[in-house]
Coordinates of C-alpha atoms in Angstrom, one line a residue:
X1 CA 17.6 7.8 -17.2
X2 CA 16.4 5.8 -20.2
X3 CA 13.1 5.0 -18.4
X4 CA 12.0 8.1 -16.3
X5 CA 14.5 10.9 -16.8
X6 CA 13.8 14.0 -14.9
X7 CA 15.4 16.2 -17.6
X8 CA 16.5 15.8 -21.2
X9 CA 19.5 18.0 -20.7
X10 CA 21.9 15.3 -19.1
X11 CA 21.6 13.2 -22.3
X12 CA 22.4 16.2 -24.5
X13 CA 25.4 17.1 -22.3
X14 CA 26.7 13.6 -22.4
X15 CA 26.4 13.6 -26.2
X16 CA 28.2 17.0 -26.2
X17 CA 31.1 15.4 -24.2
X18 CA 31.4 12.5 -26.7
X19 CA 31.6 15.0 -29.6
X20 CA 34.1 17.2 -27.8
X21 CA 36.3 14.1 -27.2
X22 CA 36.3 13.5 -30.9
X23 CA 37.4 17.1 -31.7
X24 CA 34.0 18.9 -32.1
X25 CA 33.8 21.3 -29.2
X26 CA 31.5 23.9 -30.9
X27 CA 28.2 22.2 -31.0
X28 CA 24.4 22.8 -30.8
X29 CA 22.1 19.8 -30.0
X30 CA 18.4 19.5 -29.3
X31 CA 15.8 16.8 -28.6
X32 CA 12.1 16.7 -28.4
X33 CA 10.8 14.1 -26.0
X34 CA 9.3 13.2 -22.6
X35 CA 10.6 13.9 -19.2
X36 CA 9.1 12.9 -15.8
X37 CA 8.4 15.1 -12.8
X38 CA 7.1 12.1 -10.9
X39 CA 6.0 8.5 -11.2
X40 CA 2.4 9.0 -12.4
X41 CA 1.3 9.2 -16.0
X42 CA 0.3 12.8 -15.7
X43 CA 3.8 13.6 -14.4
X44 CA 5.2 13.0 -17.9
X45 CA 5.8 16.2 -19.9
X46 CA 6.7 16.7 -23.5
X47 CA 9.7 19.1 -23.8
X48 CA 11.8 20.6 -26.5
X49 CA 15.3 21.0 -25.0
X50 CA 18.6 22.1 -26.5
X51 CA 22.2 23.0 -25.6
X52 CA 25.1 25.0 -27.1
X53 CA 28.7 24.8 -26.2
X54 CA 32.0 26.2 -27.4
X55 CA 32.3 29.3 -29.6
X56 CA 29.7 31.1 -31.8
X57 CA 30.2 33.7 -34.4
X58 CA 31.7 35.7 -35.9
X59 CA 28.9 38.3 -36.0
X60 CA 28.8 41.5 -38.1
X61 CA 29.4 43.6 -34.9
X62 CA 32.0 41.1 -33.5
X63 CA 35.1 40.4 -35.6
X64 CA 36.1 37.2 -33.8
X65 CA 34.1 34.3 -32.3
X66 CA 32.9 34.4 -28.7
X67 CA 31.9 31.8 -26.1
X68 CA 28.2 30.9 -25.9
X69 CA 26.2 32.6 -23.2
X70 CA 22.7 32.5 -21.6
X71 CA 21.4 34.9 -24.2
X72 CA 22.0 32.3 -26.9
X73 CA 19.9 29.9 -25.0
X74 CA 17.2 32.5 -24.5
X75 CA 17.2 33.1 -28.3
X76 CA 16.8 29.4 -28.9
X77 CA 13.9 29.1 -26.4
X78 CA 12.2 32.1 -28.0
X79 CA 12.7 30.7 -31.5
X80 CA 11.2 27.3 -30.3
X81 CA 8.1 29.0 -29.0
X82 CA 7.8 31.0 -32.2
X83 CA 8.0 27.8 -34.2
X84 CA 5.1 26.4 -32.1
X85 CA 3.2 29.6 -32.9
X86 CA 3.4 31.5 -29.6
X87 CA 3.9 35.2 -30.0
X88 CA 6.7 36.8 -28.0
X89 CA 4.3 39.5 -26.7
X90 CA 2.2 36.8 -24.9
X91 CA 4.8 36.0 -22.3
X92 CA 7.5 37.7 -20.2
X93 CA 11.0 36.9 -19.2
X94 CA 11.7 36.5 -15.5
X95 CA 14.8 35.6 -13.5
X96 CA 15.1 32.2 -11.7
X97 CA 14.9 28.6 -12.7
X98 CA 15.9 25.0 -11.8
X99 CA 19.0 24.5 -9.8
X100 CA 20.9 22.7 -12.6
X101 CA 21.3 26.2 -14.1
X102 CA 23.8 28.8 -12.9
X103 CA 21.9 30.8 -10.2
X104 CA 22.8 34.2 -11.6
X105 CA 22.5 33.2 -15.3
X106 CA 19.1 31.6 -15.6
X107 CA 15.7 32.9 -16.7
X108 CA 12.1 31.7 -17.2
X109 CA 9.6 32.4 -19.9
X110 CA 6.2 32.8 -18.2
X111 CA 2.7 33.9 -18.9
X112 CA 1.5 35.0 -15.5
X113 CA 2.9 33.7 -12.2
X114 CA 1.7 30.0 -12.7
X115 CA 2.2 29.2 -16.4
X116 CA 5.8 28.5 -17.1
X117 CA 6.5 28.0 -20.8
X118 CA 10.3 27.3 -20.5
X119 CA 13.6 27.9 -18.9
X120 CA 17.0 29.0 -20.3
X121 CA 20.5 29.7 -19.0
X122 CA 24.0 28.6 -18.4
X123 CA 24.3 25.0 -17.0
X124 CA 25.7 25.1 -13.5
X125 CA 29.5 24.6 -13.4
X126 CA 29.1 22.0 -10.6
X127 CA 26.9 19.9 -12.8
X128 CA 29.4 20.1 -15.7
X129 CA 32.3 19.2 -13.4
X130 CA 30.4 16.1 -12.1
X131 CA 29.8 15.0 -15.7
X132 CA 33.4 15.8 -16.6
X133 CA 32.4 18.3 -19.3
X134 CA 34.3 21.5 -20.0
X135 CA 32.1 24.6 -20.0
X136 CA 30.5 26.9 -20.5
X137 CA 27.4 25.1 -21.7
X138 CA 24.0 26.8 -22.1
X139 CA 20.7 25.2 -22.5
X140 CA 16.9 25.7 -22.7
X141 CA 13.8 23.7 -22.0
X142 CA 10.4 24.5 -23.5
X143 CA 7.2 22.9 -22.2
X144 CA 5.4 22.1 -25.4
X145 CA 2.0 21.3 -24.0
X146 CA 1.8 24.6 -22.1
X147 CA 3.0 26.5 -25.2
X148 CA 0.3 24.8 -27.3
X149 CA -2.4 25.5 -24.7
X150 CA -1.4 29.2 -24.8
X151 CA -1.5 29.2 -28.6
X152 CA -5.0 27.6 -28.6
X153 CA -6.3 30.0 -26.0
X154 CA -5.2 32.9 -28.1
X155 CA -7.3 31.6 -31.0
X156 CA -6.5 30.4 -34.5
X157 CA -7.8 33.2 -36.6
X158 CA -6.2 36.6 -37.1
X159 CA -8.1 39.7 -36.1
X160 CA -9.4 42.0 -38.9
X161 CA -6.6 44.1 -40.3
X162 CA -6.7 47.6 -38.8
X163 CA -4.4 49.9 -40.7
X164 CA -3.7 53.3 -39.3
X165 CA -3.9 56.3 -41.6
X166 CA -0.7 57.6 -39.9
X167 CA 2.7 56.5 -41.0
X168 CA 4.5 54.2 -38.4
X169 CA 7.4 55.8 -36.4
X170 CA 10.2 53.8 -34.9
X171 CA 11.9 55.3 -31.9
X172 CA 14.5 54.1 -29.4
X173 CA 13.9 55.2 -25.8
X174 CA 16.4 55.3 -22.9
X175 CA 15.3 55.4 -19.2
X176 CA 17.2 56.2 -16.1
X177 CA 16.1 53.9 -13.3
X178 CA 17.4 52.3 -10.1
X179 CA 20.1 49.7 -10.7
X180 CA 17.8 47.0 -9.1
X181 CA 15.0 47.6 -11.6
X182 CA 14.4 44.6 -13.9
X183 CA 13.9 45.2 -17.6
X184 CA 10.6 43.3 -17.5
X185 CA 9.2 46.0 -15.2
X186 CA 10.1 48.7 -17.7
X187 CA 8.5 46.7 -20.6
X188 CA 5.3 46.1 -18.6
X189 CA 5.0 49.8 -17.8
X190 CA 5.7 50.9 -21.5
X191 CA 3.1 48.4 -22.8
X192 CA 0.4 49.7 -20.4
X193 CA 0.9 53.4 -21.4
X194 CA -0.8 53.2 -24.8
X195 CA -1.2 49.7 -26.1
X196 CA -3.2 50.9 -29.1
X197 CA -0.2 53.1 -30.2
X198 CA 2.9 51.2 -29.0
X199 CA 4.2 47.8 -30.1

């Protein structure tokens, strides 16, 4: 693993285990570094990866602490992309990801069907069991080069400021849809209705 690791996450999970053994179970760790998808030079990718474990909180809406979940990992991945300069409106969240994540608690951040910017989710309980780590543990992986390429394609300069003469209005909408409908489908449909009016 110190030469051609296929993922950064195992190193972070082992560090988490060492900290938990010393009495620090509530932890967030990250690393920016290379990982290898194969044996060739072009198979080495630069990633920003992170994990969280234990409890988080309390929050203003939650009086007591709660266990970390996949949404915490998603927030970390989105914050990482934002720090690189990638706008949240330039990619979508989809289900699915590598098999070291829990199959029902994993997601991908993608721009189109082929450009994956990152993964997030709960680490598979079987992986944690084999590493002798108590869960739940959540993590994320952001592909830095893909994110930078997306940022460069979108351009460095801001467009001219176009201020509407109308006052902005914030509204919450609720939709009744089939149970199997994904949130991303609703967002895509809403964005297509009137992109010049709706953010």
